[in-house]
Coordinates of C-alpha atoms in Angstrom, one line a residue:
Chain A
M1 CA 83.4 -74.5 -26.9
C2 CA 80.6 -76.9 -27.7
S3 CA 80.1 -78.1 -31.2
L4 CA 77.0 -76.1 -32.0
E5 CA 78.8 -72.8 -31.1
Y6 CA 81.8 -74.0 -33.1
D7 CA 79.8 -74.8 -36.2
T8 CA 78.2 -71.4 -36.0
A9 CA 81.5 -69.7 -35.6
M10 CA 82.9 -71.7 -38.5
S11 CA 80.1 -70.9 -40.9
D12 CA 80.2 -67.2 -39.7
L13 CA 83.9 -67.1 -40.6
Y14 CA 83.4 -68.2 -44.2
Q15 CA 80.0 -66.5 -44.8
E16 CA 79.5 -64.6 -48.1
I17 CA 80.5 -61.1 -47.0
I18 CA 83.9 -62.4 -45.8
L19 CA 84.5 -64.5 -48.9
D20 CA 83.4 -61.7 -51.1
H21 CA 85.8 -59.2 -49.6
A22 CA 88.6 -61.8 -49.4
Q23 CA 88.3 -62.5 -53.1
H24 CA 87.5 -59.0 -54.3
P25 CA 89.2 -56.8 -51.8
R26 CA 88.2 -53.1 -51.9
N27 CA 90.7 -50.3 -52.0
F28 CA 93.5 -52.8 -52.8
G29 CA 96.7 -51.2 -54.0
V30 CA 99.0 -48.3 -53.2
L31 CA 98.3 -44.6 -53.2
D32 CA 100.6 -42.4 -55.4
N33 CA 101.3 -39.7 -52.9
P34 CA 100.4 -41.0 -49.5
T35 CA 100.8 -38.8 -46.4
H36 CA 101.1 -41.9 -44.2
T37 CA 102.2 -45.4 -44.8
I38 CA 101.9 -48.1 -42.0
R39 CA 103.0 -51.7 -42.2
E40 CA 101.8 -54.5 -39.8
L41 CA 102.7 -58.2 -39.5
N42 CA 101.1 -61.2 -37.9
A43 CA 104.2 -62.9 -36.7
S44 CA 102.6 -66.3 -36.2
C45 CA 100.9 -66.3 -39.6
G46 CA 103.3 -64.6 -42.0
D47 CA 100.5 -62.2 -42.8
N48 CA 101.9 -58.8 -44.0
I49 CA 99.8 -55.7 -44.8
E50 CA 100.6 -52.2 -45.7
F51 CA 98.1 -49.3 -45.6
S52 CA 98.7 -46.0 -47.3
F53 CA 96.6 -43.0 -46.4
H54 CA 96.1 -39.5 -47.8
I55 CA 95.1 -37.5 -44.8
K56 CA 94.2 -33.8 -45.1
D57 CA 92.5 -31.6 -42.4
N58 CA 92.3 -34.6 -40.1
I59 CA 90.1 -36.5 -42.7
I60 CA 91.2 -39.7 -44.4
Q61 CA 90.7 -38.4 -47.9
D62 CA 91.9 -41.6 -49.6
I63 CA 93.1 -45.0 -48.5
A64 CA 94.7 -48.0 -50.2
W65 CA 96.1 -51.2 -48.8
K66 CA 97.9 -54.2 -50.0
G67 CA 99.2 -57.4 -48.5
A68 CA 99.0 -61.1 -48.4
G69 CA 97.0 -62.7 -45.8
C70 CA 94.2 -65.2 -44.9
A71 CA 90.6 -64.6 -45.9
I72 CA 89.9 -63.1 -42.5
S73 CA 92.6 -60.5 -42.4
T74 CA 92.0 -59.7 -46.1
A75 CA 88.3 -59.3 -45.6
S76 CA 88.8 -57.3 -42.4
S77 CA 91.3 -54.9 -44.1
S78 CA 88.9 -54.5 -47.1
I79 CA 85.8 -53.8 -44.9
I80 CA 87.7 -51.4 -42.6
S81 CA 89.2 -49.5 -45.5
D82 CA 85.7 -48.9 -46.9
L83 CA 84.5 -47.9 -43.4
I84 CA 87.1 -45.2 -42.7
K85 CA 87.4 -43.6 -46.0
G86 CA 86.2 -40.0 -45.7
R87 CA 86.1 -40.2 -41.9
T88 CA 88.2 -38.5 -39.3
V89 CA 91.5 -40.0 -38.0
Q90 CA 90.0 -40.1 -34.5
Y91 CA 87.1 -42.2 -35.8
A92 CA 89.6 -44.7 -37.4
K93 CA 91.8 -44.9 -34.3
S94 CA 88.8 -45.5 -32.1
L95 CA 87.3 -48.4 -34.1
T96 CA 86.8 -51.4 -31.9
Q97 CA 86.7 -55.1 -32.5
H98 CA 83.1 -55.0 -31.6
E99 CA 82.3 -52.5 -34.4
V100 CA 84.2 -54.7 -36.9
F101 CA 82.1 -57.7 -35.8
R102 CA 79.0 -55.6 -36.4
E103 CA 80.1 -54.6 -39.9
I104 CA 80.9 -58.2 -40.9
G105 CA 77.8 -59.5 -39.1
V106 CA 79.3 -61.9 -36.7
S107 CA 78.9 -62.1 -33.0
S108 CA 82.2 -63.6 -32.1
I109 CA 85.4 -65.1 -33.5
L110 CA 87.4 -68.2 -32.7
P111 CA 90.3 -67.3 -30.4
T112 CA 92.9 -68.5 -32.8
R113 CA 91.6 -66.2 -35.6
E114 CA 91.2 -63.0 -33.5
K115 CA 94.6 -61.8 -34.5
C116 CA 93.7 -62.1 -38.2
L117 CA 90.6 -59.9 -37.8
M118 CA 92.6 -57.4 -35.6
L119 CA 95.5 -56.9 -38.0
P120 CA 94.1 -53.8 -39.8
L121 CA 92.9 -52.4 -36.5
R122 CA 96.5 -52.5 -35.3
V123 CA 97.5 -50.4 -38.3
L124 CA 94.8 -47.8 -37.4
R125 CA 96.1 -47.6 -33.8
S126 CA 99.5 -46.4 -35.2
L127 CA 97.9 -43.5 -37.0
P128 CA 99.2 -40.1 -35.7
Chain B
M1 CA 106.2 -103.6 -39.3
I2 CA 104.4 -101.8 -36.5
D3 CA 100.6 -101.8 -36.4
P4 CA 99.3 -98.3 -35.9
Q5 CA 95.8 -99.5 -35.3
K6 CA 97.1 -101.5 -32.3
I7 CA 99.3 -98.6 -31.1
R8 CA 96.3 -96.2 -31.2
Q9 CA 94.7 -98.2 -28.4
D10 CA 97.5 -96.8 -26.1
F11 CA 96.6 -93.2 -26.9
P12 CA 93.4 -92.2 -25.1
I13 CA 93.1 -88.8 -26.8
L14 CA 92.8 -90.4 -30.2
R15 CA 89.4 -91.7 -29.2
R16 CA 88.1 -88.2 -29.0
V17 CA 85.5 -86.8 -31.3
V18 CA 85.4 -83.1 -32.2
H19 CA 82.8 -80.7 -33.6
G20 CA 79.9 -83.0 -32.5
D21 CA 80.6 -86.4 -34.1
K22 CA 83.8 -86.2 -36.1
P23 CA 86.6 -88.5 -35.1
L24 CA 89.8 -86.6 -34.4
V25 CA 92.4 -86.9 -37.2
Y26 CA 95.5 -85.7 -35.5
L27 CA 98.1 -84.7 -38.2
D28 CA 100.0 -82.1 -36.1
S29 CA 102.6 -84.4 -34.3
A30 CA 105.5 -82.3 -35.5
A31 CA 104.2 -79.5 -33.3
T32 CA 103.6 -81.9 -30.4
S33 CA 102.9 -85.6 -30.3
Q34 CA 100.2 -87.2 -28.3
K35 CA 101.1 -89.2 -25.2
P36 CA 100.5 -92.9 -24.6
Q37 CA 98.7 -94.0 -21.4
A38 CA 101.9 -95.4 -20.0
V39 CA 103.5 -91.9 -20.0
L40 CA 100.4 -90.4 -18.4
D41 CA 100.4 -93.1 -15.8
A42 CA 104.0 -92.7 -15.0
I43 CA 103.5 -89.0 -14.3
V44 CA 100.5 -89.6 -12.1
Q45 CA 102.2 -92.5 -10.4
Y46 CA 105.2 -90.3 -9.5
Y47 CA 103.1 -87.5 -8.0
T48 CA 100.7 -89.9 -6.3
N49 CA 103.3 -92.2 -4.6
H50 CA 106.8 -90.8 -4.7
N51 CA 106.8 -87.0 -4.9
A52 CA 109.7 -85.4 -3.0
N53 CA 112.6 -83.1 -4.0
V54 CA 115.7 -84.9 -5.4
H55 CA 119.1 -85.0 -3.8
R56 CA 117.8 -83.1 -0.8
G57 CA 115.5 -84.9 1.7
I58 CA 117.0 -87.7 3.7
H59 CA 113.8 -89.7 3.8
V60 CA 112.0 -92.5 2.0
L61 CA 110.3 -90.3 -0.6
G62 CA 113.5 -88.3 -1.2
D63 CA 115.3 -91.6 -1.8
E64 CA 112.7 -92.9 -4.1
S65 CA 112.4 -89.7 -6.1
T66 CA 116.1 -89.4 -6.5
K67 CA 116.4 -93.0 -7.7
M68 CA 113.6 -92.5 -10.2
F69 CA 115.1 -89.3 -11.5
T70 CA 118.6 -90.8 -11.9
S71 CA 117.3 -93.9 -13.5
A72 CA 115.1 -91.8 -15.9
R73 CA 118.1 -89.8 -16.9
D74 CA 120.0 -93.0 -17.7
T75 CA 117.1 -94.3 -19.8
I76 CA 116.9 -91.1 -21.8
A77 CA 120.7 -91.0 -22.4
K78 CA 120.7 -94.6 -23.5
F79 CA 117.8 -94.0 -25.9
F80 CA 120.1 -91.6 -27.8
G81 CA 123.1 -93.9 -27.6
A82 CA 124.8 -91.6 -25.1
D83 CA 126.4 -91.9 -21.7
S84 CA 124.5 -90.5 -18.8
D85 CA 127.1 -87.8 -18.1
E86 CA 126.7 -86.6 -21.7
L87 CA 123.1 -85.6 -21.1
I88 CA 122.0 -82.1 -19.9
L89 CA 118.3 -82.0 -19.2
T90 CA 116.5 -79.0 -20.6
R91 CA 112.9 -77.9 -21.0
N92 CA 113.0 -78.4 -24.8
T93 CA 115.2 -78.1 -28.0
T94 CA 115.1 -74.3 -27.8
E95 CA 116.6 -74.3 -24.3
G96 CA 119.2 -76.9 -25.4
L97 CA 120.4 -74.7 -28.3
N98 CA 120.5 -71.7 -26.0
A99 CA 122.5 -73.7 -23.5
V100 CA 125.2 -74.2 -26.1
V101 CA 125.4 -70.5 -26.6
Y102 CA 125.6 -69.6 -22.9
S103 CA 127.7 -72.6 -21.8
W104 CA 130.2 -72.9 -24.6
V105 CA 130.0 -70.4 -27.4
E106 CA 130.3 -67.3 -25.0
S107 CA 133.7 -68.5 -23.9
H108 CA 135.0 -70.1 -27.2
I109 CA 133.9 -67.9 -30.2
R110 CA 135.4 -64.5 -30.8
K111 CA 134.7 -61.5 -33.0
E112 CA 136.8 -62.8 -35.9
D113 CA 135.1 -66.2 -36.0
T114 CA 132.1 -67.3 -38.0
I115 CA 129.1 -69.5 -37.1
L116 CA 127.5 -71.4 -40.0
L117 CA 123.8 -72.1 -40.1
T118 CA 121.5 -73.3 -42.9
E119 CA 118.7 -71.4 -44.6
M120 CA 116.1 -74.0 -43.5
E121 CA 116.7 -73.6 -39.7
H122 CA 113.8 -73.1 -37.2
H123 CA 113.9 -69.7 -35.5
S124 CA 115.2 -71.5 -32.3
N125 CA 118.3 -72.4 -34.3
I126 CA 118.7 -68.9 -35.8
V127 CA 117.8 -66.4 -33.1
P128 CA 120.2 -67.6 -30.3
W129 CA 123.2 -67.4 -32.7
Q130 CA 122.0 -64.1 -34.2
R131 CA 121.7 -62.5 -30.8
F132 CA 125.2 -63.8 -29.9
A133 CA 126.6 -62.5 -33.2
K134 CA 125.0 -59.1 -32.5
R135 CA 126.5 -59.0 -29.0
T136 CA 130.0 -60.0 -30.0
G137 CA 130.4 -58.9 -33.6
C138 CA 131.2 -62.4 -34.9
S139 CA 129.9 -63.4 -38.4
L140 CA 126.9 -65.6 -39.3
E141 CA 126.6 -67.3 -42.6
Y142 CA 124.0 -69.6 -44.0
I143 CA 124.4 -72.7 -46.1
R144 CA 122.1 -72.4 -49.1
V145 CA 119.0 -74.5 -49.6
S146 CA 118.6 -75.6 -53.3
P147 CA 115.3 -74.9 -55.2
D148 CA 114.2 -78.5 -54.6
G149 CA 114.5 -78.0 -50.8
E150 CA 117.7 -79.8 -50.1
L151 CA 120.9 -78.5 -48.4
D152 CA 123.4 -77.4 -51.1
L153 CA 126.4 -79.5 -50.2
Q154 CA 128.6 -77.6 -52.7
D155 CA 127.8 -74.4 -50.9
L156 CA 128.6 -76.1 -47.6
K157 CA 132.0 -77.1 -48.9
K158 CA 132.6 -73.6 -50.2
K159 CA 131.7 -71.9 -46.8
C160 CA 133.3 -74.5 -44.5
T161 CA 136.6 -72.6 -44.1
K162 CA 139.0 -72.2 -41.1
H163 CA 137.0 -69.2 -39.9
I164 CA 134.0 -71.5 -39.1
K165 CA 134.0 -72.4 -35.4
L166 CA 130.6 -73.9 -35.2
I167 CA 127.9 -75.3 -37.5
A168 CA 124.3 -75.5 -36.2
V169 CA 121.9 -77.5 -38.4
A170 CA 118.6 -79.3 -38.2
H171 CA 118.7 -83.0 -38.5
V172 CA 115.3 -82.9 -40.2
S173 CA 113.6 -79.7 -41.4
N174 CA 110.3 -79.0 -39.8
T175 CA 109.0 -77.3 -43.0
L176 CA 110.7 -79.1 -45.9
G177 CA 110.7 -82.4 -44.2
V178 CA 114.2 -83.1 -45.6
I179 CA 116.7 -85.2 -43.8
N180 CA 120.1 -83.5 -43.7
P181 CA 123.3 -85.5 -44.1
I182 CA 124.7 -85.0 -40.6
T183 CA 127.7 -87.4 -40.9
D184 CA 128.9 -85.7 -44.1
I185 CA 128.5 -82.3 -42.4
V186 CA 130.4 -83.5 -39.3
E187 CA 133.2 -84.9 -41.4
L188 CA 133.7 -81.7 -43.2
A189 CA 133.3 -79.5 -40.1
H190 CA 135.8 -81.5 -38.1
T191 CA 138.5 -81.1 -40.8
V192 CA 138.4 -77.3 -40.1
G193 CA 138.1 -77.8 -36.4
A194 CA 134.4 -76.6 -36.2
K195 CA 131.9 -78.0 -33.7
V196 CA 128.6 -79.3 -35.0
V197 CA 125.4 -78.7 -33.1
V198 CA 122.3 -80.6 -34.3
D199 CA 118.7 -79.6 -33.8
G200 CA 117.2 -83.0 -33.4
A201 CA 113.6 -81.9 -32.6
Q202 CA 112.2 -83.4 -35.7
S203 CA 114.4 -86.5 -36.0
A204 CA 114.4 -87.8 -32.5
P205 CA 110.7 -88.9 -32.7
H206 CA 111.1 -90.9 -35.9
M207 CA 114.7 -92.0 -36.5
P208 CA 117.1 -94.3 -34.6
I209 CA 119.6 -91.9 -33.1
N210 CA 123.0 -93.1 -32.0
F211 CA 124.8 -90.0 -30.7
H212 CA 128.2 -91.6 -30.8
T213 CA 128.0 -92.8 -34.4
L214 CA 126.4 -89.6 -35.6
E215 CA 129.6 -88.0 -34.3
C216 CA 128.2 -84.5 -33.9
D217 CA 129.3 -82.5 -30.8
A218 CA 125.9 -81.7 -29.4
F219 CA 122.4 -82.8 -30.2
A220 CA 119.3 -81.1 -28.8
F221 CA 115.8 -82.6 -28.6
S222 CA 112.3 -82.0 -27.2
G223 CA 110.5 -84.7 -25.2
H224 CA 107.0 -83.6 -26.1
K225 CA 107.5 -84.3 -29.8
M226 CA 108.6 -87.9 -29.0
L227 CA 105.5 -89.1 -27.0
G228 CA 106.8 -87.5 -23.7
P229 CA 105.4 -84.7 -21.7
M230 CA 105.9 -81.0 -22.4
G231 CA 108.5 -79.1 -20.5
I232 CA 111.3 -81.7 -20.7
G233 CA 114.0 -82.2 -23.3
G234 CA 117.7 -82.4 -23.5
L235 CA 121.1 -81.6 -24.9
V236 CA 123.5 -84.5 -25.5
V237 CA 127.1 -83.2 -25.5
R238 CA 130.3 -85.1 -26.3
K239 CA 132.6 -85.3 -23.3
E240 CA 135.4 -83.1 -24.7
M241 CA 132.9 -80.3 -25.3
M242 CA 131.1 -80.9 -22.0
N243 CA 134.4 -80.4 -20.2
E244 CA 134.7 -77.0 -21.8
M245 CA 131.1 -76.0 -20.8
D246 CA 130.2 -73.7 -18.0
P247 CA 126.9 -73.9 -16.2
F248 CA 124.5 -71.2 -17.3
L249 CA 121.7 -71.6 -14.7
F250 CA 123.0 -70.8 -11.3
G251 CA 121.3 -71.7 -8.1
G252 CA 120.4 -74.5 -5.7
G253 CA 121.5 -78.1 -6.5
M254 CA 124.3 -77.3 -8.9
I255 CA 126.9 -76.1 -6.4
R256 CA 129.6 -77.8 -4.4
E257 CA 130.4 -75.0 -2.0
V258 CA 129.2 -71.5 -1.6
T259 CA 130.7 -68.7 0.5
Y260 CA 129.6 -65.1 0.5
E261 CA 132.4 -64.4 -2.0
E262 CA 132.9 -67.6 -4.1
T263 CA 131.1 -70.6 -5.5
T264 CA 132.4 -73.9 -6.8
F265 CA 130.2 -76.1 -8.9
A266 CA 129.0 -79.7 -8.5
D267 CA 130.2 -82.5 -10.8
L268 CA 128.4 -83.6 -13.9
P269 CA 125.5 -83.8 -14.4
D270 CA 124.4 -81.9 -11.3
K271 CA 126.3 -78.7 -12.3
F272 CA 123.8 -78.2 -15.1
I273 CA 120.7 -78.8 -13.0
G274 CA 120.1 -75.4 -11.4
G275 CA 117.1 -75.5 -9.1
T276 CA 114.6 -78.3 -8.7
P277 CA 114.3 -80.3 -11.9
D278 CA 110.9 -81.4 -13.4
V279 CA 111.2 -85.0 -12.1
A280 CA 107.7 -86.1 -13.1
S281 CA 108.3 -85.0 -16.7
T282 CA 111.8 -86.6 -16.7
V283 CA 110.2 -89.9 -15.6
G284 CA 107.4 -89.4 -18.2
L285 CA 110.0 -88.9 -21.0
A286 CA 112.0 -92.0 -19.9
T287 CA 108.7 -94.0 -20.1
A288 CA 108.2 -92.6 -23.7
C289 CA 111.8 -93.7 -24.6
E290 CA 111.0 -97.2 -23.2
Y291 CA 107.7 -97.2 -25.3
L292 CA 109.6 -96.3 -28.5
T293 CA 112.4 -98.7 -27.8
K294 CA 109.8 -101.5 -27.4
L295 CA 108.4 -100.6 -30.8
G296 CA 111.9 -100.5 -32.2
M297 CA 113.1 -97.2 -33.7
D298 CA 114.0 -99.0 -37.0
Q299 CA 110.3 -100.0 -37.2
V300 CA 109.2 -96.5 -36.2
F301 CA 111.3 -95.1 -39.0
A302 CA 110.0 -97.6 -41.5
H303 CA 106.4 -96.7 -40.5
D304 CA 107.1 -93.0 -41.0
H305 CA 108.7 -93.6 -44.4
E306 CA 105.5 -95.4 -45.5
L307 CA 103.3 -92.5 -44.4
V308 CA 105.5 -89.9 -46.0
E309 CA 105.5 -91.9 -49.3
Y310 CA 101.7 -92.3 -49.1
A311 CA 101.1 -88.6 -48.3
L312 CA 103.4 -87.4 -51.2
E313 CA 101.5 -89.7 -53.6
K314 CA 98.0 -88.8 -52.4
L315 CA 98.6 -85.0 -51.9
S316 CA 100.3 -84.6 -55.2
T317 CA 97.0 -85.6 -56.9
V318 CA 94.9 -83.0 -55.1
D319 CA 94.0 -80.0 -57.3
G320 CA 95.6 -76.8 -55.9
V321 CA 98.1 -78.5 -53.6
N322 CA 101.8 -77.7 -54.1
I323 CA 104.1 -79.8 -51.9
V324 CA 107.2 -78.1 -50.6
G325 CA 110.5 -80.0 -50.2
P326 CA 111.9 -83.0 -52.0
M327 CA 109.4 -85.3 -53.7
E328 CA 111.4 -88.5 -52.9
A329 CA 110.1 -90.1 -49.8
K330 CA 113.5 -91.5 -48.8
K331 CA 114.9 -88.0 -48.5
R332 CA 112.2 -87.0 -46.0
C333 CA 110.9 -87.7 -42.5
G334 CA 108.0 -86.8 -40.4
S335 CA 105.9 -84.4 -42.3
V336 CA 104.6 -83.0 -45.6
A337 CA 103.9 -79.3 -46.0
F338 CA 102.2 -77.7 -48.9
T339 CA 100.7 -74.4 -50.2
Y340 CA 97.2 -74.3 -51.7
T341 CA 96.7 -72.1 -54.7
G342 CA 94.6 -69.1 -53.9
V343 CA 93.8 -70.0 -50.3
H344 CA 95.8 -68.9 -47.3
A345 CA 97.1 -71.8 -45.1
H346 CA 95.1 -70.5 -42.1
D347 CA 91.9 -70.8 -44.0
V348 CA 92.9 -74.3 -45.3
A349 CA 93.6 -75.4 -41.7
Q350 CA 90.3 -73.9 -40.4
I351 CA 88.3 -75.7 -43.0
L352 CA 90.2 -79.0 -42.4
D353 CA 89.5 -78.6 -38.7
S354 CA 85.8 -78.3 -39.3
E355 CA 86.1 -81.9 -40.7
G356 CA 88.1 -83.0 -37.6
V357 CA 91.5 -82.9 -39.3
A358 CA 94.1 -81.1 -37.2
V359 CA 97.1 -79.7 -39.1
R360 CA 99.6 -76.9 -38.5
S361 CA 99.4 -73.7 -40.7
G362 CA 101.6 -70.7 -40.8
H363 CA 105.3 -70.3 -41.2
H364 CA 106.2 -73.0 -38.7
C365 CA 108.9 -70.8 -37.2
T366 CA 110.8 -70.7 -40.4
M367 CA 110.0 -67.2 -41.6
P368 CA 113.3 -66.6 -43.5
L369 CA 112.8 -69.9 -45.4
H370 CA 109.2 -69.0 -46.3
E371 CA 110.4 -65.5 -47.4
K372 CA 113.2 -67.1 -49.6
F373 CA 110.7 -69.4 -51.4
G374 CA 108.0 -66.7 -51.5
W375 CA 105.5 -68.8 -49.5
I376 CA 103.2 -66.6 -47.4
A377 CA 102.3 -69.6 -45.2
T378 CA 102.1 -73.3 -45.6
T379 CA 99.9 -76.1 -44.3
R380 CA 101.7 -79.1 -42.7
A381 CA 100.5 -82.6 -42.1
S382 CA 102.8 -84.5 -39.7
F383 CA 102.9 -88.0 -38.4
N384 CA 103.8 -90.2 -35.5
V385 CA 103.6 -93.9 -34.6
Y386 CA 99.8 -93.8 -34.2
T387 CA 99.2 -92.1 -37.6
T388 CA 97.5 -94.3 -40.3
K389 CA 97.1 -94.1 -44.0
E390 CA 93.4 -93.6 -43.3
D391 CA 94.3 -90.3 -41.5
I392 CA 96.0 -89.1 -44.8
D393 CA 92.9 -90.2 -46.7
A394 CA 90.7 -88.1 -44.3
L395 CA 93.0 -85.2 -45.0
V396 CA 92.6 -85.6 -48.7
R397 CA 88.8 -85.8 -48.4
A398 CA 88.7 -82.7 -46.2
L399 CA 90.8 -80.8 -48.7
A400 CA 87.9 -81.1 -51.1
K401 CA 85.8 -78.9 -48.7
V402 CA 88.4 -76.1 -49.1
K403 CA 87.8 -76.0 -52.8
K404 CA 84.0 -76.1 -52.2
V405 CA 84.1 -73.2 -49.7
F406 CA 86.4 -71.0 -51.7
S407 CA 84.6 -71.5 -55.0
R408 CA 81.3 -70.2 -53.5
V409 CA 81.9 -66.5 -54.5

């Protein structure tokens, strides 16, 4: 990767939307009576997140998540939790990396940080 | 005292710039060290002029290659103060530790026995034992690490009973940076008849090692952390234990006679060299050993001590930085890891990298230790012979950018 691309990727990473979500994560916490709880780990980072869902009639009525991770996985979890609240389970399961890029407003991510961004998507893939 | 500025001339990669115009500040030597030109040359020279399989072809290249391989093995063994037939070449420390399990533990440790580890071990010195314990039903116990990041010797004394058949311990912790008192551990272990296996991955690059005076039963190391190439390392084993070990990699080269029904094995060291060995990397590692010997391992250790002391002093003044492990430089070796209040280690590393500073972030393959201390992840700066105090200054300067980025929102 040439330096110009790198600098863009680097400033993309720590742009305001990511820092804002990382420091003020949305839907952070645990639901009282979740219908589904899913935990995921990033083995190489030590990142650990847990999503709880209240799913009724195939719709994600409510969602909360908690965990300790880097700015990227935290922002990604926060943004995704906002994105899927009120949507169908199928929608959540079919979310792609590309769509998360679009939400955050980045065009790519450094290869070493891809797994941080993908951590909440791995949770959604485990939905029933 | 060695002169790191002069040494840096031998390491071409350190002349690299990254992200446009930023000089590379390489502080990730505990993950892997850089390689001097002499090591790179030795590998190219081997493949360019001497490449042939060892102990097989009766021809000029076969003879040259075999001679180079044998002589490289001798050099590596000598570097560790061991005899040549006490050295088993492996790919790395992980393979060395696994070799102990498959070659000795399988036939010597039973269900009623206990293997003793420490809470600070790298996954490669936990998982092989854990898998063995699950297979056989033997017990695993861990020597406690005290709150200040040192091995609790009282706990060791308490747990070192006649049930213990083997103690596996890191010489230097890759996370806490602490040096463990191997000779004390060995003394205690041998009174109950337990073997001591040392993970030397983080000590071999920095400390003078004399396998015979260390008196442990086996010592595993990785070549790539001590200026050698990746893919070569070793396990040094005392003769008494070596005689009780069975080969664990079966195939060509390690046999004496094979019939359709039976096989007898070659003598040492060949019986542990199943298949074609990585001759070029072995030659490369021997060259690294010669390079370090020329610098003098006492001098290398003194240089490391100076860097650790300087890093502890400088990093402890940085707002937000919390150093892990003991604060006394003389108790440590090779690295200084820390947490940064409010910012995950991956974000710290990413921002440091944007300033050209390469560090390791994450759990450094010590997940249970991170869990014990409640660290999500840590950032580690680690050193080698080419590291300068200016590198540490650059780290401290780059840490200011972390604060800047994360105070924007």
